[in-house]
Short mmCIF file of C-alpha atoms and ligand atoms in Angstrom, two decimals:
data_model
loop_
_atom_site.label_atom_id
_atom_site.label_comp_id
_atom_site.label_asym_id
_atom_site.label_seq_id
_atom_site.Cartn_x
_atom_site.Cartn_y
_atom_site.Cartn_z
CA UNK A 135 2.38 38.34 14.36
CA UNK A 136 0.57 38.40 17.42
CA UNK A 137 -1.19 42.02 18.88
CA UNK A 138 -1.80 42.76 22.32
CA UNK A 139 -2.23 39.74 24.79
CA UNK A 140 -5.07 39.36 26.69
CA UNK A 141 -7.51 41.52 25.44
CA UNK A 142 -9.44 39.85 22.97
CA UNK A 143 -12.98 39.41 23.75
CA UNK A 144 -13.79 36.13 21.85
CA UNK A 145 -15.56 33.74 23.87
CA UNK A 146 -16.69 30.06 22.94
CA UNK A 147 -19.57 28.10 24.81
CA UNK A 148 -18.93 24.55 24.65
CA UNK A 149 -22.39 23.50 25.75
CA UNK A 150 -23.69 25.39 22.81
CA UNK A 151 -21.00 24.13 19.83
CA UNK A 152 -21.87 20.83 18.02
CA UNK A 153 -18.75 20.21 16.47
CA UNK A 154 -19.66 21.50 12.79
CA UNK A 155 -16.16 22.89 12.42
CA UNK A 156 -17.56 25.98 10.65
CA UNK A 157 -15.99 28.77 12.68
CA UNK A 158 -12.48 26.86 11.71
CA UNK A 159 -13.06 27.34 8.04
CA UNK A 160 -13.54 31.07 8.32
CA UNK A 161 -11.28 32.33 10.67
CA UNK A 162 -8.14 33.92 8.93
CA UNK A 163 -6.20 33.79 11.82
CA UNK A 164 -6.59 30.04 12.99
CA UNK A 165 -7.91 31.18 16.08
CA UNK A 166 -10.01 27.85 16.64
CA UNK A 167 -9.17 24.32 17.01
CA UNK A 168 -10.76 20.91 16.81
CA UNK A 169 -10.66 19.00 20.10
CA UNK A 170 -12.46 15.73 19.94
CA UNK A 171 -16.09 16.73 18.47
CA UNK A 172 -15.88 20.67 20.24
CA UNK A 173 -14.36 23.72 19.05
CA UNK A 174 -11.86 25.63 20.83
CA UNK A 175 -10.04 28.69 21.32
CA UNK A 176 -6.42 27.54 20.46
CA UNK A 177 -4.95 31.12 20.17
CA UNK A 178 -6.74 33.49 21.72
CA UNK A 179 -4.09 36.14 21.22
CA UNK A 180 -4.46 35.73 17.49
CA UNK A 181 -7.89 37.09 17.17
CA UNK A 182 -8.38 40.02 14.87
CA UNK A 183 -12.37 40.18 16.07
CA UNK A 184 -13.58 40.10 12.79
CA UNK A 185 -16.67 38.21 14.09
CA UNK A 186 -16.78 35.86 10.93
CA UNK A 187 -16.98 32.83 13.43
CA UNK A 188 -19.90 34.42 15.55
CA UNK A 189 -21.80 35.26 12.18
CA UNK A 190 -21.29 31.81 10.83
CA UNK A 191 -21.99 29.46 13.98
CA UNK A 192 -25.61 28.51 13.44
CA UNK A 193 -25.62 27.40 16.96
CA UNK A 194 -24.74 30.50 18.72
CA UNK A 195 -21.85 29.23 20.42
CA UNK A 196 -19.29 32.27 19.78
CA UNK A 197 -19.62 35.55 20.58
CA UNK A 198 -17.06 38.67 20.33
CA UNK A 199 -17.08 41.95 20.61
CA UNK A 200 -16.82 42.90 17.01
CA UNK A 201 -15.07 45.89 15.50
CA UNK A 202 -12.48 47.65 13.45
CA UNK A 203 -9.04 47.18 14.87
CA UNK A 204 -8.06 50.72 13.38
CA UNK A 205 -6.78 53.67 15.67
CA UNK A 206 -8.15 56.48 13.33
CA UNK A 207 -11.31 55.19 12.90
CA UNK A 208 -11.94 54.23 16.45
CA UNK A 209 -10.64 58.31 17.46
CA UNK A 210 -12.96 59.52 14.64
CA UNK A 211 -15.72 57.76 16.69
CA UNK A 212 -14.42 58.94 19.95
CA UNK A 213 -14.39 62.63 18.03
CA UNK A 214 -17.73 62.34 16.17
CA UNK A 215 -19.61 59.66 17.40
CA UNK A 216 -20.84 56.71 15.87
CA UNK A 217 -19.54 52.96 15.48
CA UNK A 218 -15.72 52.93 14.70
CA UNK A 219 -15.72 51.78 11.00
CA UNK A 220 -13.42 51.75 8.15
CA UNK A 221 -14.75 54.58 6.02
CA UNK A 222 -11.56 55.99 4.88
CA UNK A 223 -11.65 52.64 2.99
CA UNK A 224 -9.32 50.82 1.08
CA UNK A 225 -7.20 49.94 4.01
CA UNK A 226 -6.82 46.97 6.02
CA UNK A 227 -6.51 43.62 3.91
CA UNK A 228 -7.16 45.32 0.95
CA UNK A 229 -4.62 43.61 -1.07
CA UNK A 230 -6.02 40.47 -0.08
CA UNK A 231 -9.47 41.28 -1.21
CA UNK A 232 -10.75 39.04 -3.66
CA UNK B 20 -31.95 39.38 9.47
CA UNK B 21 -33.94 41.71 7.50
CA UNK B 22 -37.00 41.07 5.45
CA UNK B 23 -35.68 40.93 1.43
CA UNK B 24 -38.18 42.43 -0.91
CA UNK B 25 -38.32 41.53 -4.72
CA UNK B 26 -38.85 44.93 -6.20
CA UNK B 27 -36.99 44.84 -9.64
CA UNK B 28 -38.65 42.25 -11.90
CA UNK B 29 -36.89 39.41 -12.19
CA UNK B 30 -34.36 39.35 -15.58
CA UNK B 31 -34.16 42.94 -15.16
CA UNK B 32 -30.56 42.77 -15.27
CA UNK B 33 -30.00 41.46 -18.48
CA UNK B 34 -31.59 44.38 -20.22
CA UNK B 35 -28.59 46.58 -18.84
CA UNK B 36 -26.76 48.36 -21.29
CA UNK B 37 -23.38 46.33 -22.16
CA UNK B 38 -20.75 47.11 -19.79
CA UNK B 39 -17.47 48.27 -21.04
CA UNK B 40 -15.52 45.34 -19.64
CA UNK B 41 -18.06 42.49 -21.08
CA UNK B 42 -17.45 40.99 -24.39
CA UNK B 43 -20.16 39.07 -25.29
CA UNK B 44 -23.02 37.34 -24.04
CA UNK B 45 -23.63 33.62 -23.23
CA UNK B 46 -27.41 31.38 -23.44
CA UNK B 47 -27.93 30.05 -20.16
CA UNK B 48 -31.00 28.69 -18.26
CA UNK B 49 -32.17 32.33 -17.43
CA UNK B 50 -31.76 33.64 -20.75
CA UNK B 51 -28.52 35.85 -22.00
CA UNK B 52 -25.94 36.85 -19.54
CA UNK B 53 -22.74 38.98 -20.18
CA UNK B 54 -20.02 37.33 -20.50
CA UNK B 55 -16.54 38.75 -19.33
CA UNK B 56 -12.96 37.65 -20.22
CA UNK B 57 -10.53 36.02 -17.93
CA UNK B 58 -7.45 38.39 -19.74
CA UNK B 59 -7.39 41.75 -18.09
CA UNK B 60 -6.29 44.54 -20.42
CA UNK B 61 -3.44 46.89 -20.07
CA UNK B 62 -5.80 49.47 -18.60
CA UNK B 63 -7.29 46.49 -16.01
CA UNK B 64 -3.52 46.02 -15.23
CA UNK B 65 -2.76 49.34 -14.39
CA UNK B 66 -5.79 49.61 -12.76
CA UNK B 67 -4.89 47.18 -10.29
CA UNK B 68 -1.44 48.49 -10.12
CA UNK B 69 -2.96 51.98 -8.97
CA UNK B 70 -5.30 50.05 -6.33
CA UNK B 71 -2.29 48.75 -4.57
CA UNK B 72 -0.15 51.33 -4.58
CA UNK B 73 -2.23 54.46 -4.15
CA UNK B 74 -5.26 55.94 -1.81
CA UNK B 75 -8.61 54.10 -2.43
CA UNK B 76 -10.72 55.17 -6.08
CA UNK B 77 -13.92 56.35 -5.23
CA UNK B 78 -15.44 55.77 -8.78
CA UNK B 79 -13.86 52.15 -9.63
CA UNK B 80 -17.02 50.14 -10.18
CA UNK B 81 -18.86 47.57 -11.71
CA UNK B 82 -22.43 46.92 -12.49
CA UNK B 83 -23.60 44.56 -9.74
CA UNK B 84 -25.16 41.19 -11.20
CA UNK B 85 -23.82 37.92 -12.95
CA UNK B 86 -21.38 37.48 -15.07
CA UNK B 87 -19.82 34.46 -17.07
CA UNK B 88 -16.54 33.37 -17.72
CA UNK B 89 -15.74 31.22 -20.64
CA UNK B 90 -19.20 28.74 -21.40
CA UNK B 91 -20.66 28.04 -18.17
CA UNK B 92 -23.53 25.87 -17.48
CA UNK B 93 -25.71 24.60 -15.14
CA UNK B 94 -22.78 22.77 -13.44
CA UNK B 95 -20.44 25.71 -13.16
CA UNK B 96 -19.41 27.38 -10.32
CA UNK B 97 -20.87 30.13 -8.83
CA UNK B 98 -18.21 32.95 -7.21
CA UNK B 99 -19.36 35.51 -5.08
CA UNK B 100 -17.28 38.79 -5.57
CA UNK B 101 -17.53 42.98 -4.80
CA UNK B 102 -18.64 45.28 -7.33
CA UNK B 103 -15.10 46.79 -6.40
CA UNK B 104 -13.36 46.97 -9.70
CA UNK B 105 -9.99 45.61 -8.44
CA UNK B 106 -12.24 42.64 -6.68
CA UNK B 107 -13.90 41.85 -9.77
CA UNK B 108 -10.61 42.15 -11.82
CA UNK B 109 -8.51 39.41 -9.37
CA UNK B 110 -11.30 37.13 -9.61
CA UNK B 111 -11.96 36.92 -13.36
CA UNK B 112 -8.47 36.85 -13.65
CA UNK B 113 -8.18 33.85 -11.72
CA UNK B 114 -10.63 32.32 -13.33
CA UNK B 115 -8.69 31.95 -16.34
CA UNK B 116 -9.30 29.41 -18.72
CA UNK B 117 -12.54 28.31 -16.40
CA UNK B 118 -15.66 28.44 -16.98
CA UNK B 119 -17.72 29.90 -14.16
CA UNK B 120 -20.48 32.30 -12.81
CA UNK B 121 -19.43 35.29 -11.06
CA UNK B 122 -21.97 36.99 -9.38
CA UNK B 123 -21.09 40.69 -8.01
CA UNK B 124 -22.82 42.09 -5.05
CA UNK B 125 -23.47 45.98 -4.73
CA UNK B 126 -20.75 47.02 -2.25
CA UNK B 127 -21.04 50.56 -3.61
CA UNK B 128 -17.48 49.96 -5.22
CA UNK B 129 -15.77 49.02 -1.81
CA UNK B 130 -13.90 45.87 -1.51
CA UNK B 131 -15.21 42.55 -0.14
CA UNK B 132 -13.02 42.71 3.52
CA UNK B 133 -14.14 46.56 3.92
CA UNK B 134 -17.79 45.79 2.87
CA UNK B 135 -18.38 43.24 4.64
CA UNK B 136 -16.86 44.79 7.86
CA UNK B 137 -19.73 47.59 7.21
CA UNK B 138 -22.55 44.77 6.32
CA UNK B 139 -22.99 46.05 2.41
CA UNK B 140 -21.10 42.71 1.51
CA UNK B 141 -23.91 40.79 3.41
CA UNK B 142 -26.34 38.29 4.09
CA UNK B 143 -29.58 40.66 2.77
CA UNK B 144 -27.57 41.65 -0.16
CA UNK B 145 -26.52 38.52 -1.01
CA UNK B 146 -29.98 36.80 -0.95
CA UNK B 147 -31.42 39.64 -2.87
CA UNK B 148 -28.57 39.37 -5.99
CA UNK B 149 -29.10 35.39 -6.14
CA UNK B 150 -32.72 36.04 -6.35
CA UNK B 151 -32.47 38.53 -8.60
CA UNK B 152 -29.88 36.56 -10.66
CA UNK B 153 -32.53 33.32 -10.57
CA UNK B 154 -29.74 31.60 -9.54
CA UNK B 155 -32.26 28.74 -8.35
CA UNK B 156 -33.00 28.47 -12.44
CA UNK B 157 -29.16 28.91 -13.34
CA UNK B 158 -27.80 26.17 -11.26
CA UNK B 159 -27.97 22.63 -10.18
CA UNK B 160 -25.26 22.77 -7.87
CA UNK B 161 -27.07 24.60 -4.97
CA UNK B 162 -24.02 25.86 -3.80
CA UNK B 163 -22.40 29.33 -4.06
CA UNK B 164 -18.31 29.98 -3.33
CA UNK B 165 -17.74 33.07 -1.15
CA UNK B 166 -14.65 35.12 -0.36
CA UNK B 167 -13.20 33.95 2.94
CA UNK B 168 -13.06 37.31 3.93
CA UNK B 169 -16.46 37.90 3.46
CA UNK B 170 -17.43 35.22 5.99
CA UNK B 171 -17.45 38.86 8.60
CA UNK B 172 -20.60 40.02 6.63
CA UNK B 173 -22.18 36.73 5.55
CA UNK B 174 -23.78 34.17 7.90
CA UNK B 175 -24.04 31.04 5.63
CA UNK B 176 -26.76 29.17 7.45
CA UNK B 177 -28.94 32.09 6.83
CA UNK B 178 -28.40 31.81 3.17
CA UNK B 179 -29.32 28.63 3.11
CA UNK B 180 -32.53 28.83 4.98
CA UNK B 181 -33.37 31.71 2.54
CA UNK B 182 -32.09 30.43 -0.77
CA UNK B 183 -31.88 26.81 -0.18
CA UNK B 184 -28.30 26.70 -1.62
CA UNK B 185 -25.17 25.88 0.84
CA UNK B 186 -22.31 28.18 0.89
CA UNK B 187 -18.89 27.35 0.62
CA UNK B 188 -15.83 29.73 1.74
CA UNK B 189 -13.20 30.10 -0.81
CA UNK B 190 -9.58 31.10 -0.09
CA UNK B 191 -8.33 34.29 1.24
CA UNK B 192 -6.97 35.35 -1.74
CA UNK B 193 -8.65 34.96 -5.32
CA UNK B 194 -5.24 33.43 -6.73
CA UNK B 195 -5.77 30.18 -4.92
CA UNK B 196 -9.40 29.60 -6.38
CA UNK B 197 -8.50 27.76 -8.90
CA UNK B 198 -6.77 25.00 -6.83
CA UNK B 199 -9.31 25.06 -4.36
CA UNK B 200 -11.91 24.53 -7.25
CA UNK B 201 -9.81 21.70 -8.36
CA UNK B 202 -9.31 20.42 -5.09
CA UNK B 203 -13.07 20.20 -4.71
CA UNK B 204 -13.87 22.96 -3.19
CA UNK B 205 -10.89 22.28 -0.20
CA UNK B 206 -9.03 24.89 1.01
CA UNK B 207 -5.30 24.26 2.63
CA UNK B 208 -4.52 25.83 5.70
CA UNK B 209 -2.14 28.29 3.89
CA UNK B 210 -5.13 29.49 1.54
CA UNK B 211 -7.38 30.11 4.71
CA UNK B 212 -4.61 31.96 6.34
CA UNK B 213 -4.40 35.88 6.40
CA UNK B 214 -0.57 36.54 6.22
CA UNK B 215 1.28 39.84 6.60
CA UNK B 216 4.33 39.30 4.82
CA UNK B 217 7.16 42.36 4.62
CA UNK B 218 5.69 42.52 0.67
CA UNK B 219 2.22 43.54 1.95
CA UNK B 220 3.62 45.68 4.58
CA UNK B 221 5.76 47.41 2.15
CA UNK B 222 3.31 47.97 -0.50
CA UNK B 223 0.72 49.50 2.37
CA UNK B 224 4.10 51.80 3.11
CA UNK B 225 3.08 55.06 0.58
CA UNK B 226 -0.55 54.99 1.89
CA UNK B 227 0.79 55.90 5.44
CA UNK B 228 3.73 57.88 4.20
CA UNK B 229 1.62 60.11 1.65
CA UNK B 230 -1.40 61.26 4.27
CA UNK B 231 1.56 62.70 6.81
CA UNK B 232 3.06 64.67 4.05
CA UNK B 233 0.27 66.20 3.13
CA UNK B 234 -0.07 67.15 6.99
CA UNK B 235 3.35 68.00 6.84
CA UNK B 236 3.14 71.92 5.76
CA UNK B 237 1.08 72.73 8.85
CA UNK B 238 3.86 71.31 11.11
CA UNK B 239 6.82 73.01 9.28
CA UNK B 240 4.65 76.88 9.26
CA UNK B 241 4.11 76.35 12.87
CA UNK B 242 7.82 75.42 13.24
CA UNK B 243 8.81 78.25 11.32
CA UNK B 244 6.46 80.92 12.69
CA UNK B 245 7.74 79.82 16.30
CA UNK B 246 11.34 80.17 15.56
CA UNK B 247 10.95 83.32 13.46
CA UNK B 248 8.95 84.91 15.61
CA UNK B 249 10.89 88.07 17.14
CA UNK B 250 9.54 90.97 18.91
CA UNK B 251 10.03 92.98 15.85
CA UNK B 252 8.29 90.80 13.60
CA UNK B 253 9.27 87.42 11.71
CA UNK B 254 12.98 86.78 11.16
CA UNK B 255 13.66 84.69 7.94
CA UNK B 256 17.21 84.05 9.06
CA UNK B 257 15.58 82.60 12.61
CA UNK B 258 13.16 80.96 11.06
CA UNK B 259 15.10 78.73 9.21
CA UNK B 260 18.25 78.46 11.14
CA UNK B 261 16.23 78.08 14.26
CA UNK B 262 13.50 75.71 12.62
CA UNK B 263 15.67 73.58 10.15
CA UNK B 264 16.60 70.80 13.19
CA UNK B 265 12.82 70.36 13.79
CA UNK B 266 11.84 70.26 9.94
CA UNK B 267 14.45 67.67 10.08
CA UNK B 268 12.99 65.53 12.78
CA UNK B 269 9.37 66.05 11.73
CA UNK B 270 10.47 64.58 8.39
CA UNK B 271 12.27 61.78 10.44
CA UNK B 272 9.28 61.12 12.68
CA UNK B 273 6.99 60.26 9.72
CA UNK B 274 9.90 57.97 8.15
CA UNK B 275 10.38 56.44 11.09
CA UNK B 276 6.33 56.04 12.07
CA UNK B 277 5.00 55.25 8.65
CA UNK B 278 7.86 53.41 7.12
CA UNK B 279 10.31 52.16 9.18
CA UNK B 280 7.54 50.94 11.69
CA UNK B 281 5.38 49.11 9.38
CA UNK B 282 8.61 47.48 7.57
CA UNK B 283 10.28 46.20 10.68
CA UNK B 284 6.92 45.32 12.56
CA UNK B 285 7.72 41.89 13.72
CA UNK B 286 11.64 42.77 14.80
CA UNK B 287 10.68 45.83 16.79
CA UNK B 288 10.00 44.99 20.99
CA UNK B 289 6.92 45.08 22.21
CA UNK B 290 3.24 44.14 20.69
CA UNK B 291 2.01 47.44 21.02
CA UNK B 292 2.34 49.91 18.03
CA UNK B 293 2.73 52.96 20.07
CA UNK B 294 5.49 51.91 21.72
CA UNK B 295 7.15 50.59 18.25
CA UNK B 296 6.56 53.90 17.16
CA UNK B 297 8.23 55.15 19.84
CA UNK B 298 11.07 53.02 19.91
CA UNK B 299 11.88 54.07 16.21
CA UNK B 300 10.97 57.37 17.10
CA UNK B 301 13.85 57.74 19.79
CA UNK B 302 16.65 55.69 17.59
CA UNK B 303 15.53 58.10 14.49
CA UNK B 304 15.44 61.44 16.63
CA UNK B 305 18.73 60.51 18.12
CA UNK B 306 20.57 59.64 14.84
CA UNK B 307 19.06 63.01 13.67
CA UNK B 308 20.32 64.83 16.47
CA UNK B 309 23.90 64.26 16.31
CA UNK B 310 23.66 66.28 13.04
CA UNK B 311 23.16 69.22 15.31
CA UNK B 312 25.54 69.32 18.37
CA UNK B 313 24.84 72.36 19.68
CA UNK B 314 21.91 72.07 20.87
CA UNK B 315 20.34 74.15 23.87
CA UNK B 316 18.99 72.17 26.90
CA UNK B 317 15.51 73.27 26.45
CA UNK B 318 15.60 72.58 22.57
CA UNK B 319 16.82 69.27 23.52
CA UNK B 320 13.98 68.82 25.72
CA UNK B 321 11.57 69.43 23.44
CA UNK B 322 12.91 67.22 20.74
CA UNK B 323 13.11 64.22 22.85
CA UNK B 324 9.62 64.32 24.16
CA UNK B 325 7.85 65.83 21.15
CA UNK B 326 9.35 63.46 18.01
CA UNK B 327 9.58 60.13 19.38
CA UNK B 328 5.56 60.61 20.41
CA UNK B 329 4.95 61.26 17.37
CA UNK B 330 6.39 58.71 15.43
CA UNK B 331 4.35 56.75 18.06
CA UNK B 332 0.70 58.47 16.85
CA UNK B 333 1.69 57.90 13.55
CA UNK B 334 2.95 54.30 14.03
CA UNK B 335 -0.25 53.73 15.53
CA UNK B 336 -2.39 54.36 12.51
CA UNK B 337 -0.88 51.59 11.04
CA UNK B 338 -3.25 49.06 12.95
CA UNK B 339 -5.65 50.29 10.56
CA UNK B 340 -4.31 48.57 7.30
CA UNK B 341 -2.85 45.54 9.52
CA UNK B 342 -4.26 42.31 9.35
CA UNK B 343 -4.27 40.90 12.85
CA UNK B 344 -5.38 44.01 15.02
CA UNK B 345 -8.05 43.93 16.82
CA UNK B 346 -10.72 46.52 18.27
CA UNK B 347 -9.97 45.82 21.82
CA UNK B 348 -6.43 45.94 21.33
CA UNK B 349 -6.49 49.03 19.80
CA UNK B 350 -8.52 50.85 22.41
CA UNK B 351 -6.16 49.58 25.02
CA UNK B 352 -3.30 51.11 23.20
CA UNK B 353 -5.57 54.32 22.92
CA UNK B 354 -6.72 54.60 26.40
CA UNK B 355 -3.29 54.69 27.72
CA UNK B 356 -1.02 56.57 24.80
CA UNK B 357 -3.48 59.57 24.11
CA UNK B 358 -3.40 60.94 27.48
CA UNK B 359 0.74 60.37 26.88
CA UNK B 360 0.26 62.45 23.79
CA UNK B 361 -1.75 65.64 24.71
CA UNK B 362 0.46 65.66 27.58
CA UNK B 363 3.70 65.45 25.71
CA UNK B 364 2.63 67.95 23.53
CA UNK B 365 1.39 70.37 25.91
CA UNK B 366 4.52 70.21 27.81
CA UNK B 367 6.82 70.69 24.39
CA UNK B 368 4.64 73.70 23.61
CA UNK B 369 5.14 75.43 27.25
CA UNK B 370 8.99 74.35 26.90
CA UNK B 371 8.83 76.11 23.62
CA UNK B 372 7.14 79.36 24.71
CA UNK B 373 9.93 78.87 27.58
CA UNK B 374 12.53 79.23 25.12
CA UNK B 375 11.25 82.01 23.17
CA UNK B 376 11.37 84.28 26.73
CA UNK B 377 14.65 83.66 27.42
CA UNK B 378 15.48 83.96 23.89
CA UNK B 379 13.83 87.63 23.82
CA UNK B 380 15.20 88.52 26.99
CA UNK B 381 12.02 89.82 28.07
CA UNK B 382 12.55 88.24 31.66
S1 SF4 C 182 -19.35 27.10 14.30
FE1 SF4 C 182 -20.21 26.72 16.12
S2 SF4 C 182 -20.96 24.95 16.43
FE2 SF4 C 182 -19.64 24.99 14.72
S3 SF4 C 182 -17.97 24.19 15.74
FE3 SF4 C 182 -17.64 26.31 15.77
S4 SF4 C 182 -18.46 27.01 17.52
FE4 SF4 C 182 -18.84 24.64 17.25
S1 SF4 C 183 -13.16 36.76 15.11
FE1 SF4 C 183 -12.63 36.64 13.72
S2 SF4 C 183 -9.98 36.32 14.00
FE2 SF4 C 183 -11.06 36.15 15.83
S3 SF4 C 183 -11.77 33.75 16.03
FE3 SF4 C 183 -13.59 34.68 14.85
S4 SF4 C 183 -13.10 34.43 12.76
FE4 SF4 C 183 -10.86 34.22 14.17
#
């Protein structure tokens, strides 16, 4: 299943990438792939902007505008200010949490 | 990275009173550690069932700290999880027959995924718990296993820098932990991928439907008032007679937006949840309308304008439960749909007023 195309903010800077493969390990949607000795974005639309790859790239090669893809959270942050967060909790990915 | 200060004396966690889920203690290099069974009690299983079927539970927590499964030693695996009891329970259940350490972070009773998003399942908390539990003395392996979904909040290289421990990301689902460990800390592509199958989607449906049903009485009240309102007062007969179709359409929108759209998600055209919900809403409203063939044109207009849009709005809420929608996409959807929602509601209200004016023959 894919979400809306060509909106994802994920960027990979090939110059900084050393090909350690950590970003591939943490991505739950197989967005990244190794091509030769560098990671590349193979499936941009598959990215849910969780930011796991960015946080775990020791070389700062990945940037993404990380956030929650939840309408209620974004509407709440529009109405009451603050960052959108899943404060209503338990929702997203709950049954897959361990 | 925030500075970590060790405020509690090392070993304090051992002196905590026995938690109800602990069955004994094991001896380790750092002294006694609470032992927990891998077998869940009936109450634990019921707890898992409740967590999966009903809304988030506020006070379903375990005490953060170190626990033992089986008889672990210095060479045993250390598995990190959140202090939401559900998270803790599915991890220990997955470790049945094995010996391992479980390090529970204080995520304020929130599951790994949500806590990682907020940062409570985060680098600073992990390092602090590792130090409190004296993992450097406990473990010869210098490796900890984290749930993959925790990676959002954890920076593996920072943990290594601060503690010397290597972070290994385990599978997305706790149930794959055993296979991951026996494969020598190797995850298959399947273990690394967050799927969103129909079973998960259906399991989430009650959590979409119930909050909407809670709002439904307000909607019903407005409808009944609008139809019952007469210059002479509120007529019960008119309220029911005129309002009934709208009450049915309202339920229909909840059904199509909160149940049908999630269930049929990949089969409904377009990637936009708002459009998906609108499509199911049009179909649902259309089908229901055939039950009321003698509808007047204005009411027909309101129906077609309002109820598919309501279904669309409700369907959009499901982005919060999916495993693949990102913030940029939802933002884009909201930018186009909110004006449409507001416009549709405003026009519907106007049409309703026109309808009442004609009905009352005041003009
Ligand atoms: S984690 Fe960073 S350096 Fe490593 S492969 Fe990915 S982008 Fe390249
Ligand atoms: S932000 Fe998340 S989903 Fe997107 S590429 Fe990175 S790890 Fe994968």
